[in-house]
Amino acid sequence: MHIILLGTLDTKRDEVLYLRSQLHQNAQRFNTPLEITLIDVGIRATEDPEINISHTDLLTKYSPDSEDTKKDLFALPRGEAIKYITACATNCVSHILKTNQVHGIIGTGGSGGTSIISAVMRTAAPIGLPKLIVSTVASGNTGPVVGETDMTLMYSVVDIAGSNQLLRNVLGNAAGAMAGMASAYEARLESQAQSRETPSKEEKIRVGITMFGVTTPCVDAIRSHLENNYDVEVYVFHATGHGGKAMERLVDEGHLDAILDLTTTEICDFIAGGEMACDEARLETSLKKGIPTIISVGATDMVNFGPKESVPAKYRERKLFVHNPTVTLMRTSKEECEAVGRFIVGKVDQFAKKPDLVEVWIPRGGVSAISRPGGAFEDADADGALAESVRTGLQGKVKVVEDQRDVNDGGFAVDVAERLMALAKEAGLI
């Protein structure tokens, strides 16, 4: 078993070395051979015989600037120093993962260390490889830390500053958790290797679908139809900002074969400043890859905020819907819907590698459970503006289907699922 251990040894030396000792104790307890690669990601150089890749090694061998490998990071502004050592550590871990079999990455740190370690994990490590950080900021807003990855965070309870029994207990638990995850990952790799050696039937088509609570009936119907009628494996992503990113990352890593981007509500939050926003690159990955892609406009009738009192003052007079005590929805305006349409058009127009494998479906009867006729967010003018924006912007470029049913209509779900499979057949997946 091989585990990478990341830590800022200039400030957390004793704690990182204790975590290292606990990893070894777990391995000895279960009679498991263990190799640990300890990488010092601190801002200042630290000498210790247990360090495998030192601060100096990172700067001289893995610097993003090949002409300047002798930076004094401690003399730089803190933010700049963290950014630089993060780039070095990311290059280092990427190299290790390409040249060695690694079964887990673990680290511990305060806010600065967590920033460095999490960025390395997000950028260098694939989804599926165990990643764990013991952090002082694990109980706060962890979205920027975890991003779209499967990273595990463990709250340190006390600051990682000096040794005490509580911190030792937490670090010991973290070592045990990493040992278990790494062991499971190692076994999975062995099983996959054996499967590749044994002839088997063709692999299932892996389909990614985006979902929200207000589009769940549609996604459930699509999943049921696909799984009952085709040899597929369906991956559903909650469109919370990170859900779309996770799906697109898996596309980029080659883990998904076709996309039904049914719920593109994250674009609304991006445009209006909601709490579940995507980033500027949303929709691009599957289009660039040229895989079968159907884009729809599920839940584009809403922007997401927290409790009602958290809604920005400029939106307080807009049509609001309290979804639950912690989530307040704001109905998108005609202008915002037009902007959503332009966003979709721009991405398809610029990035569709294989336009024949791309379609946009618009359910004119309602884009969510609450925008159907009589619903709290019914607004034919706003929804019509979105449809018009997409229709005119993509005319002659890709197929646009305007369906008179609402997004959660069972017939709509079956038809869009069948169309995705037709595109998959055209792509040679079936």
Tab-separated table of C-alpha atoms in Angstrom, residues 22-34 176 179-180 183:
chain	number	residue	atom	x	y	z
A	22	GLN	CA	-0.278	6.392	13.152
A	23	LEU	CA	-0.433	5.328	9.508
A	24	HIS	CA	2.492	2.988	10.117
A	25	GLN	CA	0.920	1.620	13.307
A	26	ASN	CA	-2.271	0.786	11.437
A	27	ALA	CA	-0.287	-0.998	8.749
A	28	GLN	CA	1.598	-3.024	11.339
A	29	ARG	CA	-1.614	-3.896	13.165
A	30	PHE	CA	-3.027	-5.481	10.026
A	31	ASN	CA	0.326	-6.774	8.772
A	32	THR	CA	0.095	-4.607	5.649
A	33	PRO	CA	3.247	-3.414	3.861
A	34	LEU	CA	3.100	0.380	3.690
A	176	GLY	CA	-7.440	4.497	10.518
A	179	ALA	CA	-6.007	2.845	5.978
A	180	GLY	CA	-9.505	1.494	5.413
A	183	SER	CA	-7.202	-0.865	1.442
